[in-house]
mmCIF file of C-alpha atoms and ligand atoms in Angstrom:
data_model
loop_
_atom_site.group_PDB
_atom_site.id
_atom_site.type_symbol
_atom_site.label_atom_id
_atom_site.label_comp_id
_atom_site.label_asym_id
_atom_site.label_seq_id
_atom_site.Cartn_x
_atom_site.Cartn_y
_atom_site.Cartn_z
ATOM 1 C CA UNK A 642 188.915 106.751 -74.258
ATOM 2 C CA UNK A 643 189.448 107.544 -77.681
ATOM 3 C CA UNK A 644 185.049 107.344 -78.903
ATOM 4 C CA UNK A 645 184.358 108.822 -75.875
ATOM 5 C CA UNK A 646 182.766 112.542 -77.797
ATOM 6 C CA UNK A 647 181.576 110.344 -80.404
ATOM 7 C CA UNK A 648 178.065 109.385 -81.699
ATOM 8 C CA UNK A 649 177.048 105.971 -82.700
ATOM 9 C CA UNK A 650 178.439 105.366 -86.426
ATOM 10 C CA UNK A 651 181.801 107.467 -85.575
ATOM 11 C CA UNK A 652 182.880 105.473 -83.132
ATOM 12 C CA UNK A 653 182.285 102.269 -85.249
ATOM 13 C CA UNK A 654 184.691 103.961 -87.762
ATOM 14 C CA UNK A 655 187.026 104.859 -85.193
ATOM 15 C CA UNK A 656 186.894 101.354 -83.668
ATOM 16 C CA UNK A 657 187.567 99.385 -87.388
ATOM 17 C CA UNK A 658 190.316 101.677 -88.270
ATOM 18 C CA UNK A 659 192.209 100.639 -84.933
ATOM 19 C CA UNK A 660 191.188 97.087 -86.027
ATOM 20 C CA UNK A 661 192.620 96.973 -89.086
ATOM 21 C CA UNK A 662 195.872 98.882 -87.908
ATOM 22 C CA UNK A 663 196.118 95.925 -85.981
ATOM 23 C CA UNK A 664 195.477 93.383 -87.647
ATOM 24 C CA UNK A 665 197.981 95.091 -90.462
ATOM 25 C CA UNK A 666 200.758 96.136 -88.491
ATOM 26 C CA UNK A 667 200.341 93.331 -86.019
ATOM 27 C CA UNK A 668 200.311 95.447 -83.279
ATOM 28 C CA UNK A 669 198.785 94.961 -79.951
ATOM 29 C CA UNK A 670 196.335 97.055 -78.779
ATOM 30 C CA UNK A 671 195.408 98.412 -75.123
ATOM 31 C CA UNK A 672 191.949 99.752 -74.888
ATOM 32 C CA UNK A 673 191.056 102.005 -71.892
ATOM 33 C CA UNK A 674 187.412 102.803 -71.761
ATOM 34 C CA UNK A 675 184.127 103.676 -69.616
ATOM 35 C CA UNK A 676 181.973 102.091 -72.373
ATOM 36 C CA UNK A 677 181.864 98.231 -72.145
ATOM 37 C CA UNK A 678 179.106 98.240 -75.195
ATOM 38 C CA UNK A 679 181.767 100.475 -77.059
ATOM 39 C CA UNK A 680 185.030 97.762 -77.310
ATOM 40 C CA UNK A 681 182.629 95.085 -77.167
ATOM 41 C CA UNK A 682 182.948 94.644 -81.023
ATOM 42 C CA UNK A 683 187.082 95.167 -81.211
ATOM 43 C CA UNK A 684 188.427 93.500 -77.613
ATOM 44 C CA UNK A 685 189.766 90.091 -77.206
ATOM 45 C CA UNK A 686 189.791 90.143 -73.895
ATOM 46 C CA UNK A 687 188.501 92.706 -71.253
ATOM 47 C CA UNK A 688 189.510 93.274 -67.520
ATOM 48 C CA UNK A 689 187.159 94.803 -65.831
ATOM 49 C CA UNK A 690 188.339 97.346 -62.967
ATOM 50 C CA UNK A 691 186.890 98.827 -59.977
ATOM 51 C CA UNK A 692 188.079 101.007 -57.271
ATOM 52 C CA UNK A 693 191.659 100.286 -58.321
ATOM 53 C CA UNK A 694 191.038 96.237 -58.486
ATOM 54 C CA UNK A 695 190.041 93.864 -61.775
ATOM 55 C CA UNK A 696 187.067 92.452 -60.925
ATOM 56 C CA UNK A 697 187.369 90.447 -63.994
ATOM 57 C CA UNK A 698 189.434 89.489 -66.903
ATOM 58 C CA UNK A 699 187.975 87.153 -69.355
ATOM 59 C CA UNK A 700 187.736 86.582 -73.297
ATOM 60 C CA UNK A 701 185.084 89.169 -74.642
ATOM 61 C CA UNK A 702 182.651 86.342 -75.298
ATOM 62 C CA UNK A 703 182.608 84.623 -72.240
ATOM 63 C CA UNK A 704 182.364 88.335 -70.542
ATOM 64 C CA UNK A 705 179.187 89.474 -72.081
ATOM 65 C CA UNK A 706 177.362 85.595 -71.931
ATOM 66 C CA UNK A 707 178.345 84.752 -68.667
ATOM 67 C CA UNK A 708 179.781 87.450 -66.616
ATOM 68 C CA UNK A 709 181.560 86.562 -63.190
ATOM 69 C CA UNK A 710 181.261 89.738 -61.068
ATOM 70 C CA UNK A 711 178.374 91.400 -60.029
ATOM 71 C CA UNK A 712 179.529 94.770 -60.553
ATOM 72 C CA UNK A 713 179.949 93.606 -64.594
ATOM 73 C CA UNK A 714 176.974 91.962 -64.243
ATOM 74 C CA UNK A 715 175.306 95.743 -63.342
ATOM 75 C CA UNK A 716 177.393 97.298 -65.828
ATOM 76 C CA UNK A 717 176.014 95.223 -68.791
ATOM 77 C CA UNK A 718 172.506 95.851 -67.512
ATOM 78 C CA UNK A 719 172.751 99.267 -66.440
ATOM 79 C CA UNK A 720 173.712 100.434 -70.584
ATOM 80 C CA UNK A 721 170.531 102.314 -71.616
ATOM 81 C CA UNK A 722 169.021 100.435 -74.641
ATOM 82 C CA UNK A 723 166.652 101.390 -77.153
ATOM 83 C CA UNK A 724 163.752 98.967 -75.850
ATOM 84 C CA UNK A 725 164.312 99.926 -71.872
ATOM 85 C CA UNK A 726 160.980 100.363 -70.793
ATOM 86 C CA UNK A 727 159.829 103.962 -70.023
ATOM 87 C CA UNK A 728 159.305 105.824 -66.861
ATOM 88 C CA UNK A 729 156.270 108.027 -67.468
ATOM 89 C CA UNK A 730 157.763 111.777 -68.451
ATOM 90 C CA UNK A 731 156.064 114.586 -66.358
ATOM 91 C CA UNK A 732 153.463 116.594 -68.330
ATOM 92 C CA UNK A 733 154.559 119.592 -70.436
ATOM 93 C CA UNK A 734 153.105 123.125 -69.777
ATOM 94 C CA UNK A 735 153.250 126.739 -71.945
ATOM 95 C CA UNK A 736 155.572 126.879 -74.725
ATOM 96 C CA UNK A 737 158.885 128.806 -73.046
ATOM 97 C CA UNK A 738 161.243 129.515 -75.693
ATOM 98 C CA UNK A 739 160.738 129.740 -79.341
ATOM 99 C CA UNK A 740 163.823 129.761 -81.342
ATOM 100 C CA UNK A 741 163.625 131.318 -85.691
ATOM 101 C CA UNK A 742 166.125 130.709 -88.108
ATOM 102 C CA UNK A 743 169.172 130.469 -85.872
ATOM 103 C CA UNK A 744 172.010 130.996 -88.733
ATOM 104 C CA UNK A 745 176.016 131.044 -87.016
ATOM 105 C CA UNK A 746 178.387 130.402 -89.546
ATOM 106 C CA UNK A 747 182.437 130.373 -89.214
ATOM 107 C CA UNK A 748 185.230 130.856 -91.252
ATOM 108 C CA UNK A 749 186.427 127.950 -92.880
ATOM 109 C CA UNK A 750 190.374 127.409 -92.086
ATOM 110 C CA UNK A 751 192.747 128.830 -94.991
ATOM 111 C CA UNK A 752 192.619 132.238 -96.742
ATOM 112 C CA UNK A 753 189.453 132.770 -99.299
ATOM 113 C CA UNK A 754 187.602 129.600 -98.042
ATOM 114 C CA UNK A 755 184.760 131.573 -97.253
ATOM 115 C CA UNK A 756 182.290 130.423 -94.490
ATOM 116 C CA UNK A 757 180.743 127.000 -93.372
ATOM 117 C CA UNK A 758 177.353 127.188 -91.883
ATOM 118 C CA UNK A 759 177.354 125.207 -89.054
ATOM 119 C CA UNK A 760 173.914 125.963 -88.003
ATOM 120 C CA UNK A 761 171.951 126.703 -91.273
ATOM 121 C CA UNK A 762 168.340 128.266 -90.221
ATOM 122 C CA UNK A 763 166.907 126.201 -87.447
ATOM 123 C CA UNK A 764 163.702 126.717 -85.758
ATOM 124 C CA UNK A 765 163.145 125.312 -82.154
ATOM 125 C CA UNK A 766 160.707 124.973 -79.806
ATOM 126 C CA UNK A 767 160.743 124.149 -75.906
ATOM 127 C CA UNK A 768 157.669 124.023 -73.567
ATOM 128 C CA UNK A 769 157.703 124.098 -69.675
ATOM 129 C CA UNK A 770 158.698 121.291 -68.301
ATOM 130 C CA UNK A 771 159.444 119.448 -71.820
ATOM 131 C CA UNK A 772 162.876 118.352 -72.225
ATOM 132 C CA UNK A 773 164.097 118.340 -75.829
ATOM 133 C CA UNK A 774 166.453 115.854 -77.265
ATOM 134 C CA UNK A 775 169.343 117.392 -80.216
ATOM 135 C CA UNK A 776 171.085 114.507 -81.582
ATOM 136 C CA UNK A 777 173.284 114.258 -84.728
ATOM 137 C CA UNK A 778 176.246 112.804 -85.885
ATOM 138 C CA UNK A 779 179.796 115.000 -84.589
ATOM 139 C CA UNK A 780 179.974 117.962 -86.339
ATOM 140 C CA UNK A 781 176.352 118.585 -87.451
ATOM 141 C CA UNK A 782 176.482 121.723 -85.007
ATOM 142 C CA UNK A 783 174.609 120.723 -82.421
ATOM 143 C CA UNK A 784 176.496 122.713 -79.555
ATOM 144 C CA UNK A 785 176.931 125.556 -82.028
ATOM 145 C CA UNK A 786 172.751 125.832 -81.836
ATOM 146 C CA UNK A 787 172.673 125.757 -78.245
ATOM 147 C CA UNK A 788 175.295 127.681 -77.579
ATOM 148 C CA UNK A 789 173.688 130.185 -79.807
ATOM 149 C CA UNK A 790 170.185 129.674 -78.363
ATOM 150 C CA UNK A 791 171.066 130.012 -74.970
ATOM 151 C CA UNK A 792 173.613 132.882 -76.057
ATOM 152 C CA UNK A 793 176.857 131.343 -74.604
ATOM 153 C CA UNK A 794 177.756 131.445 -78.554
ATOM 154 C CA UNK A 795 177.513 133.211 -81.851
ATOM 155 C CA UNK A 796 174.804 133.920 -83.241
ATOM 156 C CA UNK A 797 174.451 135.238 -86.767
ATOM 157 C CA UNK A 798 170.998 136.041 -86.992
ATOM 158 C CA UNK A 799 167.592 134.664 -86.566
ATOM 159 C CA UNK A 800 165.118 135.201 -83.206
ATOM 160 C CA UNK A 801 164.757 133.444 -79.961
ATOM 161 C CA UNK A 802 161.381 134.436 -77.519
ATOM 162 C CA UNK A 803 161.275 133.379 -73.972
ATOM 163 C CA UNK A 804 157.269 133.204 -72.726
ATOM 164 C CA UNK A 805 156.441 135.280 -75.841
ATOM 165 C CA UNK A 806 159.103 137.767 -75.012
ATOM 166 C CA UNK A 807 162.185 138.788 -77.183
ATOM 167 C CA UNK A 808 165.391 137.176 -75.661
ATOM 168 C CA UNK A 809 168.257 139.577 -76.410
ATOM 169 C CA UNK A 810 171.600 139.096 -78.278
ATOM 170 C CA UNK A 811 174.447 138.021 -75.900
ATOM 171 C CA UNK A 812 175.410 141.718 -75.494
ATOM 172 C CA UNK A 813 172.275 142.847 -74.928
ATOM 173 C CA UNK A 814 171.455 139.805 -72.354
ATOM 174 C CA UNK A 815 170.652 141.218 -68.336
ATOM 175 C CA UNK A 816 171.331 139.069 -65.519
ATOM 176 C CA UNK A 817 167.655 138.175 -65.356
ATOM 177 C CA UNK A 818 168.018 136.426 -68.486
ATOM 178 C CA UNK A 819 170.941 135.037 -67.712
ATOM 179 C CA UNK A 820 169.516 133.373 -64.701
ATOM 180 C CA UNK A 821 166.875 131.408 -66.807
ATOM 181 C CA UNK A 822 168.936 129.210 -68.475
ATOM 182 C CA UNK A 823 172.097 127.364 -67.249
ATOM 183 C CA UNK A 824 174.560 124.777 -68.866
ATOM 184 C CA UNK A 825 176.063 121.567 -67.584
ATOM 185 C CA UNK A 826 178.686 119.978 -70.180
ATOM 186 C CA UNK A 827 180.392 117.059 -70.969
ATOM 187 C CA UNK A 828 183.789 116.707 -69.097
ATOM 188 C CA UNK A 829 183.091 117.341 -65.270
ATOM 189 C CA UNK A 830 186.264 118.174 -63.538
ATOM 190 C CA UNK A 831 187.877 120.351 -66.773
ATOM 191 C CA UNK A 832 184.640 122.217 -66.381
ATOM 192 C CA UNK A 833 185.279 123.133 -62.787
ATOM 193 C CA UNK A 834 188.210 125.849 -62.167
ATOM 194 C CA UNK A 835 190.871 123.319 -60.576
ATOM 195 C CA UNK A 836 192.200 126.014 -58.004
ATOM 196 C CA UNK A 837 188.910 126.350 -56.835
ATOM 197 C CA UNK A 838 186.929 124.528 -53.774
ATOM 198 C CA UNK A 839 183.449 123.139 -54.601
ATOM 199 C CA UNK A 840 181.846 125.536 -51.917
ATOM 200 C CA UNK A 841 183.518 128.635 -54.146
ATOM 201 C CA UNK A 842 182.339 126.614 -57.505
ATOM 202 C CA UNK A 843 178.912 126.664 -56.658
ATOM 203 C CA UNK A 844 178.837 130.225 -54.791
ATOM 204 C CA UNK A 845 180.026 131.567 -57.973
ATOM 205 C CA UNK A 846 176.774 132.159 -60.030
ATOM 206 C CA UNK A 847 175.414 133.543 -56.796
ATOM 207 C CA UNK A 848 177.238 136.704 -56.902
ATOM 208 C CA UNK A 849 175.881 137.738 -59.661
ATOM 209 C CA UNK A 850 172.606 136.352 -60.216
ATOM 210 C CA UNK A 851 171.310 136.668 -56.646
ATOM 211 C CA UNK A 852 173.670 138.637 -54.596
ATOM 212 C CA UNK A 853 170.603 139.381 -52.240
ATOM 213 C CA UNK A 854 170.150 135.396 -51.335
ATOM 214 C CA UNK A 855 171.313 133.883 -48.178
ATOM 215 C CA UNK A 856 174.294 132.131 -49.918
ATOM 216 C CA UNK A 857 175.005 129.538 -47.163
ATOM 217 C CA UNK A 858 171.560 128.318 -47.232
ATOM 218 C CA UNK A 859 171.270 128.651 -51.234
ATOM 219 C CA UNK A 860 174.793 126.542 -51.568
ATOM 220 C CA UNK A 861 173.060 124.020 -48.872
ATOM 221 C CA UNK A 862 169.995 123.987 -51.313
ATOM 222 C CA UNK A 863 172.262 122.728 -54.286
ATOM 223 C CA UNK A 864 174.225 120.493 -52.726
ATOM 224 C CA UNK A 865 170.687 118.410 -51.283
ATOM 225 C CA UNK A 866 169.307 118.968 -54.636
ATOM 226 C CA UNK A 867 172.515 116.899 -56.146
ATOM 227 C CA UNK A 868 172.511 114.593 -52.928
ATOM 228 C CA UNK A 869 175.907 115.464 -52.252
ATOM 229 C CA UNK A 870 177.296 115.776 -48.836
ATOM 230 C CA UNK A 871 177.691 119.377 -46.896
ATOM 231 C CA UNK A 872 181.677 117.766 -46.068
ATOM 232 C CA UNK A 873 182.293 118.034 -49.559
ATOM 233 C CA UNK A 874 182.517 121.657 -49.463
ATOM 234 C CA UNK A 875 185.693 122.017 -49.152
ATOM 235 C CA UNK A 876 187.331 119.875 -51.834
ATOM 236 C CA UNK A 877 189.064 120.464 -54.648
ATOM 237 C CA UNK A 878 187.445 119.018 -58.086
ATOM 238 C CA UNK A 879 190.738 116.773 -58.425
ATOM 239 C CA UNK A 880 189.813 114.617 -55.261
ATOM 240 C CA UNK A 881 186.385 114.023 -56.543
ATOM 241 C CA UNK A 882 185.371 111.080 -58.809
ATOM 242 C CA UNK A 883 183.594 112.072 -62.167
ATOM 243 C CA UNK A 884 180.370 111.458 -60.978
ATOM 244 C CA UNK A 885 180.484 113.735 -58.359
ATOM 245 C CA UNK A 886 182.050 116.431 -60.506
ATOM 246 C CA UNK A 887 179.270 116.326 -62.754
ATOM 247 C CA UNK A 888 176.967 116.697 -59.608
ATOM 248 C CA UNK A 889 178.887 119.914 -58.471
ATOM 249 C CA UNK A 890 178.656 121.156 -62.309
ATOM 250 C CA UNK A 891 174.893 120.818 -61.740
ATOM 251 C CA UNK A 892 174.377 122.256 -58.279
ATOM 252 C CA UNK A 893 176.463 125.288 -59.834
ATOM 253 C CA UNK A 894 174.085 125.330 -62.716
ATOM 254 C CA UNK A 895 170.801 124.664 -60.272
ATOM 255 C CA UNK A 896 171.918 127.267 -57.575
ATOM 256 C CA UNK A 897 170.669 130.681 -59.135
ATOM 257 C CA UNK A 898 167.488 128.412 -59.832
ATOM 258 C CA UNK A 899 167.060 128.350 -63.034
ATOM 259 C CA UNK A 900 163.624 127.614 -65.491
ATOM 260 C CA UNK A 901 165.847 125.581 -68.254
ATOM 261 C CA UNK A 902 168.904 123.276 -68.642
ATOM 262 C CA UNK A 903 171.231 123.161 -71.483
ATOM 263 C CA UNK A 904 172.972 119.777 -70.792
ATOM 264 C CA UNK A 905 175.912 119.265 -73.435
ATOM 265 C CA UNK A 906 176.601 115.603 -73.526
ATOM 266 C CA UNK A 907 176.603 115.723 -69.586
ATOM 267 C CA UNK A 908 176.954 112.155 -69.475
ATOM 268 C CA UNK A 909 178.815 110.980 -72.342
ATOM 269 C CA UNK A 910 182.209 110.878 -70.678
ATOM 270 C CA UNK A 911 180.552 108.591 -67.333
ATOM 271 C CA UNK A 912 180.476 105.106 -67.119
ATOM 272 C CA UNK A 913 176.818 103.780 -67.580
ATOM 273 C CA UNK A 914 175.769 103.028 -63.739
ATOM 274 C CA UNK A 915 177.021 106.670 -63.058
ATOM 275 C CA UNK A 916 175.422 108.351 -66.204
ATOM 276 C CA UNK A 917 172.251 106.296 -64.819
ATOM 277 C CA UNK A 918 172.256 107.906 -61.530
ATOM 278 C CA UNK A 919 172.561 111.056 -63.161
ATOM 279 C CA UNK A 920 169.311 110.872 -65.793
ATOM 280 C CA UNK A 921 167.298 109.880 -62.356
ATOM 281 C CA UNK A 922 168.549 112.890 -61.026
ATOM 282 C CA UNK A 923 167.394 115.247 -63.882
ATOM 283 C CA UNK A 924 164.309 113.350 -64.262
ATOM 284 C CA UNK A 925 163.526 114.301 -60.663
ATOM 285 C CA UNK A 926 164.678 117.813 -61.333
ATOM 286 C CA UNK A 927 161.885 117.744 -63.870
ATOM 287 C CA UNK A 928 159.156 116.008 -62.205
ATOM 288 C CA UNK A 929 159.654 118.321 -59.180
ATOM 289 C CA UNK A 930 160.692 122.023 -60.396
ATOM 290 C CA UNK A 931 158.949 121.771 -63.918
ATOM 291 C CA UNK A 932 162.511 122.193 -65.350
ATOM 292 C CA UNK A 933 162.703 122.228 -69.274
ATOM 293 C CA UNK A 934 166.205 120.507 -70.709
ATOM 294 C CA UNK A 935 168.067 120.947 -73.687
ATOM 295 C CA UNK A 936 169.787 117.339 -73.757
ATOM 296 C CA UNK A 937 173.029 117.865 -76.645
ATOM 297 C CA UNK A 938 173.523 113.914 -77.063
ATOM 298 C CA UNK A 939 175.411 111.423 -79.564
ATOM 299 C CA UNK A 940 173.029 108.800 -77.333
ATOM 300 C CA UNK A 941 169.975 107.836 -78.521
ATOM 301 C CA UNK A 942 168.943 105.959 -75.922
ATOM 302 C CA UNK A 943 169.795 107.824 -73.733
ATOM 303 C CA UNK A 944 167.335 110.506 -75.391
ATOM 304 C CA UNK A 945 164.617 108.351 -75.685
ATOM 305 C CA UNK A 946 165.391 108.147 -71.657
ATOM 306 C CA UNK A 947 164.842 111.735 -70.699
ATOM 307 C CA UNK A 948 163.320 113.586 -73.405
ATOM 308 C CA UNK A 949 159.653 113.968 -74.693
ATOM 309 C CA UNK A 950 160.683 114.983 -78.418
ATOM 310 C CA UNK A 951 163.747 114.443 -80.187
ATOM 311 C CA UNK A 952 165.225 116.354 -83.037
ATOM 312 C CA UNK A 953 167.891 115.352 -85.324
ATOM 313 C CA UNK A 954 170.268 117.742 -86.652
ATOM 314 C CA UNK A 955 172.080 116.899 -89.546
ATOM 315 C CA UNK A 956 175.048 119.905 -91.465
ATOM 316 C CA UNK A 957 173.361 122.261 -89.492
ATOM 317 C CA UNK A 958 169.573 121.854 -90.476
ATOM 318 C CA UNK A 959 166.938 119.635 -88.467
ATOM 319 C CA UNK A 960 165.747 116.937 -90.752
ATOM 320 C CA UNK A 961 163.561 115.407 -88.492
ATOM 321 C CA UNK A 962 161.689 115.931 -85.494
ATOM 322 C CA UNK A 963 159.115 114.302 -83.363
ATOM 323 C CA UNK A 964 158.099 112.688 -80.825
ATOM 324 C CA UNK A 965 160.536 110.567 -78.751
ATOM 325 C CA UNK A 966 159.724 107.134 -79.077
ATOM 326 C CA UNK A 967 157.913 107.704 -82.855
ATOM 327 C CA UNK A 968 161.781 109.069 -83.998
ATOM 328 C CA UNK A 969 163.138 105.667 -83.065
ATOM 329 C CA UNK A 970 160.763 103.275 -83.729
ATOM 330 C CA UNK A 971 160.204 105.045 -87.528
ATOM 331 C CA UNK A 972 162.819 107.049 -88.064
ATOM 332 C CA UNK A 973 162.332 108.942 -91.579
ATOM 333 C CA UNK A 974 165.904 110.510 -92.439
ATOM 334 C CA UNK A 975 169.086 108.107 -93.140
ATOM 335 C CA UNK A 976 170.953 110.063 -90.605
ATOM 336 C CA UNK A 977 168.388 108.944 -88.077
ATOM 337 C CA UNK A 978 168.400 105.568 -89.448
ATOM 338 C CA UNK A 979 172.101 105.395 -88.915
ATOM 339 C CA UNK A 980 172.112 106.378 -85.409
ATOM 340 C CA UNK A 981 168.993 104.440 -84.861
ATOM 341 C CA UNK A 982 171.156 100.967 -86.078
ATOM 342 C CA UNK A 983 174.266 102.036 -84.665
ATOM 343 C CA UNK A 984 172.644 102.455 -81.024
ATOM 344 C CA UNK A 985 170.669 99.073 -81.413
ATOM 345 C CA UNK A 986 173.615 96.998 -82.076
HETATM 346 P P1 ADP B 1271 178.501 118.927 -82.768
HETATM 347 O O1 ADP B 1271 178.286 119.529 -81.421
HETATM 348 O O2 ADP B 1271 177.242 118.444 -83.423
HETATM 349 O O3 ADP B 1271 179.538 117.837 -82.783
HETATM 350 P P2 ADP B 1271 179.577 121.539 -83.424
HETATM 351 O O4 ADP B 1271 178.436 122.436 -83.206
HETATM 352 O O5 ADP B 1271 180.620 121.481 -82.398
HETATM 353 O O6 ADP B 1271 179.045 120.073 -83.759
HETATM 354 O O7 ADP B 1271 180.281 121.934 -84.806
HETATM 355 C C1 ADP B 1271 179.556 122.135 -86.014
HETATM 356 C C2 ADP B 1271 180.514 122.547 -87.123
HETATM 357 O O8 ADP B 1271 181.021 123.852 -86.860
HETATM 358 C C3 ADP B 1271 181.712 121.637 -87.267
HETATM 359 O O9 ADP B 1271 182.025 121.519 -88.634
HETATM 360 C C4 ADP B 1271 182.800 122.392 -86.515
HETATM 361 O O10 ADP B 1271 184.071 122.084 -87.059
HETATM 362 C C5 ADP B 1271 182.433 123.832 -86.790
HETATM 363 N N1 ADP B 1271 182.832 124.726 -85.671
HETATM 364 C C6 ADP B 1271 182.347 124.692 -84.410
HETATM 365 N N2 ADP B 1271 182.894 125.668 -83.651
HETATM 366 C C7 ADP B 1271 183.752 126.343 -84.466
HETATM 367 C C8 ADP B 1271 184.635 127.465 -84.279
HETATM 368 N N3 ADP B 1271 184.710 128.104 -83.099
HETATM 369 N N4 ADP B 1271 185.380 127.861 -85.342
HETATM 370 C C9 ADP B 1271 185.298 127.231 -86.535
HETATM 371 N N5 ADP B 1271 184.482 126.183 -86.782
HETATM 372 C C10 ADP B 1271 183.715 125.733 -85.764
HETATM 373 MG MG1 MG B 1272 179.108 119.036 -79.550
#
């Protein structure tokens, strides 16, 4: 999995520079991956694996134009592509939170570097219900603005309003705000305490946020809302498959019911047919609570799947914004156009 974190034109670099090692050195190269699209371009061959069995092994070719098993036959048609047609997006209500010139710089490493800006005076705005799409290439500080919009991060300076309201600085934050927002993010089961069983996981946020609730019937509540079974309660996050990590990472963010999501590449690390599943689960999050997101994605498509607008962060600025499918179909800036023509090949 060595592209997994990485957006579109990235992981084309990655994936020549292992080529031409190869084809340099000679060496022979073993490619594990959840991403069929993503070693399409490099692989000779693929095997194809599924509940510890290959399903198929065949030149790459041959693979894609004529695959053998049905389950790489759903694989290939399950990727999300930039001409899938769309589900209709639930309608959008009052504008929610209103982020101004968000500035959070670090120091850069070594002694008198001074500072980089990683997020260089953004302004954001999410609606009720809307779900917002921040993509950019790896580094352009995408989870350093949510982070600091949602304040689970640094935050230099600039303003954020929930429903017209100021939302305080992380120190200043009460668990009322803290309830409105909650985060989901990319690697399920390192984002799940290991010694802890999923019942525990999910009754965490409950102890603070809504120590009042009935907890049995709240946990219950989650667990439906992710469609995971009451039995698995009582397992540890190493006996579960990533799929149904990621659901227990979202019944622990749904539990303390909250009005927005701030989903950090929450599917860029599952195989397509799972990461499927899971959009059609926050899609029906949002068609039936009104739920805003905050989708952090390398994945176009994948935006163009779930959100209403996209924005496109580039070294820490937004350099273009708009409306889902008018950000693809026209995109303005060359970063856009980059990820646009990486995702379409
Ligand atoms: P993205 O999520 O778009 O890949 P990040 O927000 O993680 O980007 O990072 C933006 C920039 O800020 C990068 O140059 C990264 O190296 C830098 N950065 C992020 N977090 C830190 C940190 N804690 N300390 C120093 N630099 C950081
Ligand atoms: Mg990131």
């Amino acid at each position: 999995e060595p592209t997994t974190a990485l957006d579109a034109s990235l992981r084309q670099g990655i994936m020549a520079l292992i080529d031409d090692l190869r084809r340099e050195q000679g060496l022979a190269v073993l490619l594990v991956s959840h991403d069929l699209a993503s070693v399409r371009g490099s692989a000779d061959r693929i095997i194809v694996m599924r509940h510890g069995e290959m399903v198929e092994d065949a030149p790459t070719a041959r693979l894609f134009a004529a695959p053998n098993a049905t389950y790489t036959r759903d694989l290939i048609a399950a990727a999300p592509r930039l001409d899938t047609p769309l589900p209709e997006k639930p309608e959008v209500g009052q504008p929610l939170l209103e982020a101004r010139d968000i500035r959070v710089s670090f120091p850069r490493p070594g002694w008198g570097k001074g500072r980089l800006a990683a997020v260089d005076g953004v302004n954001l705005d999410i609606r009720s219900g809307e779900s917002l799409a921040l993509v950019g290439e790896s580094g352009s500080g995408k989870s350093t603005l949510g982070r600091a919009i949602v304040r689970l991060g640094p935050c230099d300076s600039g303003t954020v309003t929930w429903e017209g309201q100021a939302f305080p600085s992380r120190s200043a934050m009460t668990l009322a705000h803290r309830k409105l927002i909650q985060p989901v993010f990319q690697d399920p089961v390192a984002s799940l305490d290991p010694r802890w069983r999923v019942r525990d996981i999910i009754a965490e946020p409950l102890q603070h946020l809504d120590p009042q609730g009935n907890r049995e019937a709240l946990i219950a509540e989650a667990m439906a809302d992710v469609e995971l079974p009451s039995e698995m309660l009582d397992r540890l996050p190493r006996s579960l498959s990533g799929g149904q990590a990621q659901r227990v990472a979202i019944a622990r963010a749904l539990v303390a019911k909250p009005k927005m999501l701030l989903l950090d590449e929450a599917t860029s690390a599952l195989d397509v047919l799972i990461a499927a599943q899971i959009v059609e689960l926050f899609q029906r999050l949002q068609r039936e609570r009104g739920l805003s997101l905050l989708a952090i994605t390398h994945d176009l498509a994948l935006a163009r799947l779930l959100c209403h607008r996209i924005a496109v962060l580039d070294k820490g600025l937004i350099v273009e914004e708009g409306k889902a499918e008018d950000v693809i179909t026209s995109p303005a800036h060359p970063v856009t156009q980059r990820l646009v023509k990486a995702s379409a090949s």
